[in-house]
Coordinates of C-alpha atoms and ligand atoms in Angstrom, one line a residue:
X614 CA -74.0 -34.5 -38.4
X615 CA -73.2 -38.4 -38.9
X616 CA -70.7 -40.1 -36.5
X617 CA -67.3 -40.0 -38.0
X618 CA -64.5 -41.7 -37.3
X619 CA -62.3 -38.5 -36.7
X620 CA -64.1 -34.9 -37.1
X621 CA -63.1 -31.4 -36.4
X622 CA -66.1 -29.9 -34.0
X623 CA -65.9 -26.0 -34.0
X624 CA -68.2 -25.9 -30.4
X625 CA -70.6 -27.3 -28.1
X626 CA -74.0 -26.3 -29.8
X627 CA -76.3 -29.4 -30.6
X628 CA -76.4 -28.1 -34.1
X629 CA -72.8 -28.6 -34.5
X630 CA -71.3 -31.4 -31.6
X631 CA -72.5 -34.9 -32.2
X632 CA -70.3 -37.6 -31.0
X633 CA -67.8 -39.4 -33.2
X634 CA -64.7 -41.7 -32.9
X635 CA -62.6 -38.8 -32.6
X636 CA -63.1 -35.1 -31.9
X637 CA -60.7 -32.5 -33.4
X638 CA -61.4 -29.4 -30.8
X639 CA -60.2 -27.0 -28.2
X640 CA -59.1 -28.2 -24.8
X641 CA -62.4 -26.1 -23.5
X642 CA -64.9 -27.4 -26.0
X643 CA -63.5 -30.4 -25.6
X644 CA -64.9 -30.4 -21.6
X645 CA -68.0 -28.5 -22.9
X646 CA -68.7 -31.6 -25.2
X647 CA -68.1 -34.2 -22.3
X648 CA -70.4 -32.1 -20.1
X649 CA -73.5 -31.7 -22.5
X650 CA -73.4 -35.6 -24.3
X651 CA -72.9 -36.8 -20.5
X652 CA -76.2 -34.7 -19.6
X653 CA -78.1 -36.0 -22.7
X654 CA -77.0 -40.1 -22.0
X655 CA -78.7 -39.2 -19.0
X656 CA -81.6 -37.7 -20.1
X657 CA -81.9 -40.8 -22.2
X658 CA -81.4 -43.2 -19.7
X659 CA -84.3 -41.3 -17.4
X660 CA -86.7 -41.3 -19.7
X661 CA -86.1 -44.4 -20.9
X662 CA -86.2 -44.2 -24.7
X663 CA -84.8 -46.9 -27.2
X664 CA -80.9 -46.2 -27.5
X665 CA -80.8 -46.7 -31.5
X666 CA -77.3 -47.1 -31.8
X667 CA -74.3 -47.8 -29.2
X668 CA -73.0 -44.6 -27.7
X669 CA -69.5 -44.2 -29.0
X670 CA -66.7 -43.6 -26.8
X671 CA -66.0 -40.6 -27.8
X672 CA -61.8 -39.4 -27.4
X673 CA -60.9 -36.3 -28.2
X674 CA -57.7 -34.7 -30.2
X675 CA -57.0 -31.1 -28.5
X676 CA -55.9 -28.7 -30.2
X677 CA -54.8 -25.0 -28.3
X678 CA -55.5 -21.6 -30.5
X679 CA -53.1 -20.9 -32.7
X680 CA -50.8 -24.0 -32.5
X681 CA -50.7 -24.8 -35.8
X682 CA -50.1 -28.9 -36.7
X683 CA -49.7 -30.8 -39.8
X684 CA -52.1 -33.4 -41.1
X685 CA -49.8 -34.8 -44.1
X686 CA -49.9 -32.2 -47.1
X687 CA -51.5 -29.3 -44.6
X688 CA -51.1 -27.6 -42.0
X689 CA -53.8 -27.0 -39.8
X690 CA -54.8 -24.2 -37.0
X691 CA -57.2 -23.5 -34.8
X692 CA -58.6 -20.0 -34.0
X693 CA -61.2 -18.3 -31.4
X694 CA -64.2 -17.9 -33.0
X695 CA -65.8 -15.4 -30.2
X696 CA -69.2 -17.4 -30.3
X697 CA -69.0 -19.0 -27.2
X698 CA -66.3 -20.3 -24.5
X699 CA -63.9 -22.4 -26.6
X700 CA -65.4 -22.2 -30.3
X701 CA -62.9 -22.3 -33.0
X702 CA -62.3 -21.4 -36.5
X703 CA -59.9 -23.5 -38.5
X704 CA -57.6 -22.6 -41.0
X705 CA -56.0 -25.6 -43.4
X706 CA -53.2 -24.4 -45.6
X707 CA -51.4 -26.7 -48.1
X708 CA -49.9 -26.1 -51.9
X709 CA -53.3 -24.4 -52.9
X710 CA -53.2 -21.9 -50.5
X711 CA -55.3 -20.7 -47.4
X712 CA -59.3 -22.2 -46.6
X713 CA -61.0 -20.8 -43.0
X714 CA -63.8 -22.2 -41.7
X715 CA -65.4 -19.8 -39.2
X716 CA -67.9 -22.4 -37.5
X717 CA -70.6 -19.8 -36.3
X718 CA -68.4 -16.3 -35.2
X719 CA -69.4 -13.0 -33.8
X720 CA -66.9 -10.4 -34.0
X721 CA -68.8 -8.3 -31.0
X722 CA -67.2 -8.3 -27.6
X723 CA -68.0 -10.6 -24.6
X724 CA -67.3 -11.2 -21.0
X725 CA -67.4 -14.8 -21.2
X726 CA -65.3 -15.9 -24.7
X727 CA -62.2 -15.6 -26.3
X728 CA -62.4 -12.3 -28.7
X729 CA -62.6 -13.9 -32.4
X730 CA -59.7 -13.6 -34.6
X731 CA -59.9 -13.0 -38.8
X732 CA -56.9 -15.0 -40.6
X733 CA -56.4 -13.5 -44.4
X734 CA -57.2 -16.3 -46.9
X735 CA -57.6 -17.7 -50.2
X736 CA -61.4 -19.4 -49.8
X737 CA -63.2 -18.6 -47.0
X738 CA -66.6 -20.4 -45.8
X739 CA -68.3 -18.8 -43.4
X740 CA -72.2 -18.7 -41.1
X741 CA -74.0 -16.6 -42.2
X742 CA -77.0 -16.9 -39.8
X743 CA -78.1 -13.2 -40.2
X744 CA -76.7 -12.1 -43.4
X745 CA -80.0 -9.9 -44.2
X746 CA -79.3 -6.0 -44.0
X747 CA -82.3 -5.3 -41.8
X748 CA -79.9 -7.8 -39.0
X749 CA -78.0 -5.2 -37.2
X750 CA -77.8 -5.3 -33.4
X751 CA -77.7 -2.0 -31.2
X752 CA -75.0 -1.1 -29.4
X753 CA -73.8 -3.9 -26.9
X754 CA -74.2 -1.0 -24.2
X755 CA -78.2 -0.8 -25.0
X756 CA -78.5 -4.3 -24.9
X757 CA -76.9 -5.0 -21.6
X758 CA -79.1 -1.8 -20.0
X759 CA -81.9 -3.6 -21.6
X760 CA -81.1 -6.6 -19.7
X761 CA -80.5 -5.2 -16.7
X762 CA -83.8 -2.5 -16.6
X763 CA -85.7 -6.1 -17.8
X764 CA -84.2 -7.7 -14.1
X765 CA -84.3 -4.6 -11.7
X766 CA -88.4 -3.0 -13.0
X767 CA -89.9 -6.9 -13.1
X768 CA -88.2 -7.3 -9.1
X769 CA -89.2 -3.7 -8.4
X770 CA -92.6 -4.6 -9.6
X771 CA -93.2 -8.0 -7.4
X772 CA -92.2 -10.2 -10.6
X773 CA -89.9 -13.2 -11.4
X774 CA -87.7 -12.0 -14.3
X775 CA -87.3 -14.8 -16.1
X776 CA -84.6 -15.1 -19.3
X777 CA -85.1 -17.7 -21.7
X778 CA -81.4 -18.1 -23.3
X779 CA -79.2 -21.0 -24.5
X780 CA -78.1 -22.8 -21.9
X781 CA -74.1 -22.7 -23.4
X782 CA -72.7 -19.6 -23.8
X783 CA -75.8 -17.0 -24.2
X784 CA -76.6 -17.8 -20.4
X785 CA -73.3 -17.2 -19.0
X786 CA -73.3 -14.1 -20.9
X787 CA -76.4 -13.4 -19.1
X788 CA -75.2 -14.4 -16.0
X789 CA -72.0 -11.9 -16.8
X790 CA -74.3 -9.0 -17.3
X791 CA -76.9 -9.4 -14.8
X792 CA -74.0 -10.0 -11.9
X793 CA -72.0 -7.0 -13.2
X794 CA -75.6 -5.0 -12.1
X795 CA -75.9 -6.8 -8.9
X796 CA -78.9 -8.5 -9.8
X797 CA -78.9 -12.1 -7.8
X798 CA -78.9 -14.9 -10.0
X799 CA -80.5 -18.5 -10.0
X800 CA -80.1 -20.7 -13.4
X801 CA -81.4 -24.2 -14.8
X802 CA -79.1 -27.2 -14.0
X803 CA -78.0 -27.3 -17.8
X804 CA -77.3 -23.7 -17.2
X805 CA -75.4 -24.5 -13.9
X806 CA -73.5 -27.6 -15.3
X807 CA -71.9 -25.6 -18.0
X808 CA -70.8 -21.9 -15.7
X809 CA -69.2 -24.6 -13.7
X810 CA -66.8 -25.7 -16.6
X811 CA -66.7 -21.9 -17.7
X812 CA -65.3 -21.4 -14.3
X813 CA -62.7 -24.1 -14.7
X814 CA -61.3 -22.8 -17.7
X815 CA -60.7 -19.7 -16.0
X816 CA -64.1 -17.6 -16.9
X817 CA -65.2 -15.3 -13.9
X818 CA -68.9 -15.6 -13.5
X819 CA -71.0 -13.9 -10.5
X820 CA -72.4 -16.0 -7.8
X821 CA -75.6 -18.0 -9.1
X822 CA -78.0 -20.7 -7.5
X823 CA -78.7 -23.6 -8.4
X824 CA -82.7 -23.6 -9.1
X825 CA -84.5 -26.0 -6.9
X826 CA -88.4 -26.0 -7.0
X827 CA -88.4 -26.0 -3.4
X828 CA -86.6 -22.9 -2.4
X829 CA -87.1 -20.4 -5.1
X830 CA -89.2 -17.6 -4.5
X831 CA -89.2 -15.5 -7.3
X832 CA -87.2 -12.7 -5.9
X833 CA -84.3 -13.5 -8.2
X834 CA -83.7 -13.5 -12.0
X835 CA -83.7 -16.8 -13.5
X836 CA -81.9 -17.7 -16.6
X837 CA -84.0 -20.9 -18.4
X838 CA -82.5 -23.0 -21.4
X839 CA -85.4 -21.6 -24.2
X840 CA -86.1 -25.5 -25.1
X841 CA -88.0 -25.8 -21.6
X842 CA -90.0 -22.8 -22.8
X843 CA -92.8 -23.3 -20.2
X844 CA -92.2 -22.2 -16.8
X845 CA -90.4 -23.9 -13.6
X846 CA -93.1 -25.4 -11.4
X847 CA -91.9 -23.3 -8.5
X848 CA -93.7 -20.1 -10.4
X849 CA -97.2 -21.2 -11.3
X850 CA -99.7 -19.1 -10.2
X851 CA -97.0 -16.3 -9.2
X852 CA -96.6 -12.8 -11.3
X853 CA -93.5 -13.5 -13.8
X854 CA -92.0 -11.4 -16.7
X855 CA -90.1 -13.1 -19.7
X856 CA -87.8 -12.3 -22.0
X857 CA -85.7 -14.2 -24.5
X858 CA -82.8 -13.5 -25.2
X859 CA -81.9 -13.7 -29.5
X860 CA -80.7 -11.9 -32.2
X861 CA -84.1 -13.1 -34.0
X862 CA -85.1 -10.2 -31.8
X863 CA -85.0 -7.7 -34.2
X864 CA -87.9 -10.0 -36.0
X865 CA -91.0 -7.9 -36.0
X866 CA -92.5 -11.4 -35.1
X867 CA -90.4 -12.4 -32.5
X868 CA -92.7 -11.7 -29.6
X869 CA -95.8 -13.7 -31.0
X870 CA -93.3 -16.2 -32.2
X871 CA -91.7 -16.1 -29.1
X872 CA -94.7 -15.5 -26.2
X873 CA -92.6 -13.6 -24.2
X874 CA -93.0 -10.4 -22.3
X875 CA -89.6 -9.1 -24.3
X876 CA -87.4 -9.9 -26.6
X877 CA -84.0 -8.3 -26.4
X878 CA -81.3 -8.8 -28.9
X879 CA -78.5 -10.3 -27.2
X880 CA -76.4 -12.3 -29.9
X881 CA -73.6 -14.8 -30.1
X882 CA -73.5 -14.2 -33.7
X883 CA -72.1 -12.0 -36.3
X884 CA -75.5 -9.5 -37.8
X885 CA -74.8 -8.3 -41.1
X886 CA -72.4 -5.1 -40.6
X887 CA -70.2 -7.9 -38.8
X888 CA -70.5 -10.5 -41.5
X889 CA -69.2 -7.8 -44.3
X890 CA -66.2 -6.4 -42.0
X891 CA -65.5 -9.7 -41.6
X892 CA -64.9 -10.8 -45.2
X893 CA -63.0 -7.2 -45.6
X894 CA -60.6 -8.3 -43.1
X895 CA -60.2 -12.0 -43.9
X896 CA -59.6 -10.8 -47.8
X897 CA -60.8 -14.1 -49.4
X898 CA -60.8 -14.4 -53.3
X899 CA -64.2 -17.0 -53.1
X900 CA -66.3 -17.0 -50.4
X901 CA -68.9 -20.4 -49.8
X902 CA -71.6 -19.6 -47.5
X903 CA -73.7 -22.1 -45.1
X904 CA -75.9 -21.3 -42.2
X905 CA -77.8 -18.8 -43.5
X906 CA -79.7 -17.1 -46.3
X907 CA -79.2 -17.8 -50.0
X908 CA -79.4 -14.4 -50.8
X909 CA -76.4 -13.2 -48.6
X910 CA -74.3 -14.7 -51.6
X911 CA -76.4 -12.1 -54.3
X912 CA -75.8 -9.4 -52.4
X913 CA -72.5 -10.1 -52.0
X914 CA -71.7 -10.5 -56.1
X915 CA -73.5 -7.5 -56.4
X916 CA -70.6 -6.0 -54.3
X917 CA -68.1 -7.7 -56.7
X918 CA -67.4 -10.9 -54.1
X919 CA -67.0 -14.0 -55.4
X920 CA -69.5 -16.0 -53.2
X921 CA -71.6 -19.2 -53.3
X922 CA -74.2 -20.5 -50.9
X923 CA -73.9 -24.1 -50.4
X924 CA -76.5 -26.8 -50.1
X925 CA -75.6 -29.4 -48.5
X926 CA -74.8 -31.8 -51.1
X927 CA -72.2 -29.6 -52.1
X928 CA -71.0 -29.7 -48.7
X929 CA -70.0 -33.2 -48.9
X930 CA -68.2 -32.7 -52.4
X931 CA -66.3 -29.9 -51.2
X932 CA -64.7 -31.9 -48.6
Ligands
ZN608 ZN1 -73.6 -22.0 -32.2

């Protein structure tokens, strides 16, 4: 997470893209990344908060899928990840034989990503956001009708459907499903400012608006970045339903945690029955885990894996 002076950035979450020097990435994260540090200079600027640190230029090194290069002693490759538009695994292979990093990675289909790839490998470290068995999300049918029934019943009923989703990747997923209904569409500007540089890269979303305070009415679904969790100004006082959109979903907690009319399971990661298949395909002889739970790597060496969770000191050693 500390400026580097060249780093290899798997996507656009804030989790994972900080600027440094130099950004290893995919020619689509690479414009994701512009897009979102541009919107949070600005944000800065507005609110007028002490800038700690000069903003570095940031360039970027793009890399397409599967065009391998070589960094001295390795080779390197870059591989969809199927997390969101432009995400990428990497692969490094030198003398001592095959490491993947996944990045975060759902194996699950999508209307708005690359499908994810699994590369065989010697050492594999991989997410592993919900490596608990009770993690497994319903059929991606269910979840979309969910979505959609959500929409169409709160709009039937007189009510602003309102989606409280990520505002890269999880919203243009919503967008995807919602248009695919019919269901008219109005999104946040961070929502709006990243379907536009979907739609560059060749991703076809359904027609959305723009929200604007002043003409919406409520007789549209809105999709709404979850950190602006309290509602636009245009629907105070008017009847709203909300749902958020997150594999923490299948929490029993989730709609106390989350205060929200519904939660519905829509993911951009891998659940658990993903997480195994994937380590089945990718064949590693270790597996390091990160992103996660501790106890993923127990159960795993109680199936006769070789696996490790990592803290992050170990992190740093490792590379
Ligand atoms: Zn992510």
């Amino acid at each position: 997470m500390r400026p580097r002076s060249r780093c290899y950035v798997s996507h656009g979450h804030s989790d994972h893209a900080r600027e440094h020097d130099r950004i290893v990435t995919t020619p689509a994260n690479a414009r994701i990344c512009t897009s979102r540090f541009e919107r949070s200079i600005a944000r800065t600027k507005q609110t007028s908060l002490p800038i700690e640190r000069p903003r570095p230029e940031c360039a970027f090194e793009e890399h397409a899928f599967n065009v391998p290069w070589s960094d001295g002693r390795h080779t390197l490759t870059l591989f969809p990840a199927g997390h969101v538009l432009g995400s990428a695994q990497l692969l490094i292979e030198g003398e001592k034989g095959r490491f993947v990093y996944t990045g975060d990675f759902k194996l699950a289909r999508s209307y708005t990503c690359e499908p994810a790839e699994v590369q065989r490998c010697d050492v594999l470290l991989m997410e592993c956001t919900y490596g608990r068995p009770h993690y497994l999300f319903p059929p991606r049918d269910e979840v979309e009708n969910a979505i959609v029934d959500f929409a169409t019943q709160a709009l039937a009923d007189g009510c602003a459907p309102v989606f409280f989703a990520y505002s890269l990747g999880k919203a243009q997923e919503a967008m995807a499903i919602l248009g695919k209904a019919n269901v008219p569409i109005t999104v946040h500007g961070a929502v709006h400012a990243i379907a536009r540089v979907y739609e560059d890269a060749g991703v076809r979303l359904p027609a959305w608006e723009r929200y604007d305070a002043l003409t919406y009415d409520g007789t549209r679904a809105l999709i709404w970045p979850p950190s602006g969790k309290h509602l636009p100004k245009a629907l105070k006082g008017k009847p709203t339903r909300t749902a958020m959109l997150s594999g923490w979903a299948l929490d029993k907690s989730a709609p106390y945690r989350y205060g929200t009319d519904a939660c519905i399971p829509l993911s951009d990661h891998a659940d658990y029955a993903a997480l195994l298949r994937y380590i089945e395909l990718a064949r590693p002889k270790k597996v390091l885990l990160n992103h996660g739970w501790n106890d993923f790597a127990w159960r795993l060496r109680r199936m006769g894996v070789d696996a490790t969770y990592l803290q992050a000191n170990e992190q740093l050693s490792l590379f």
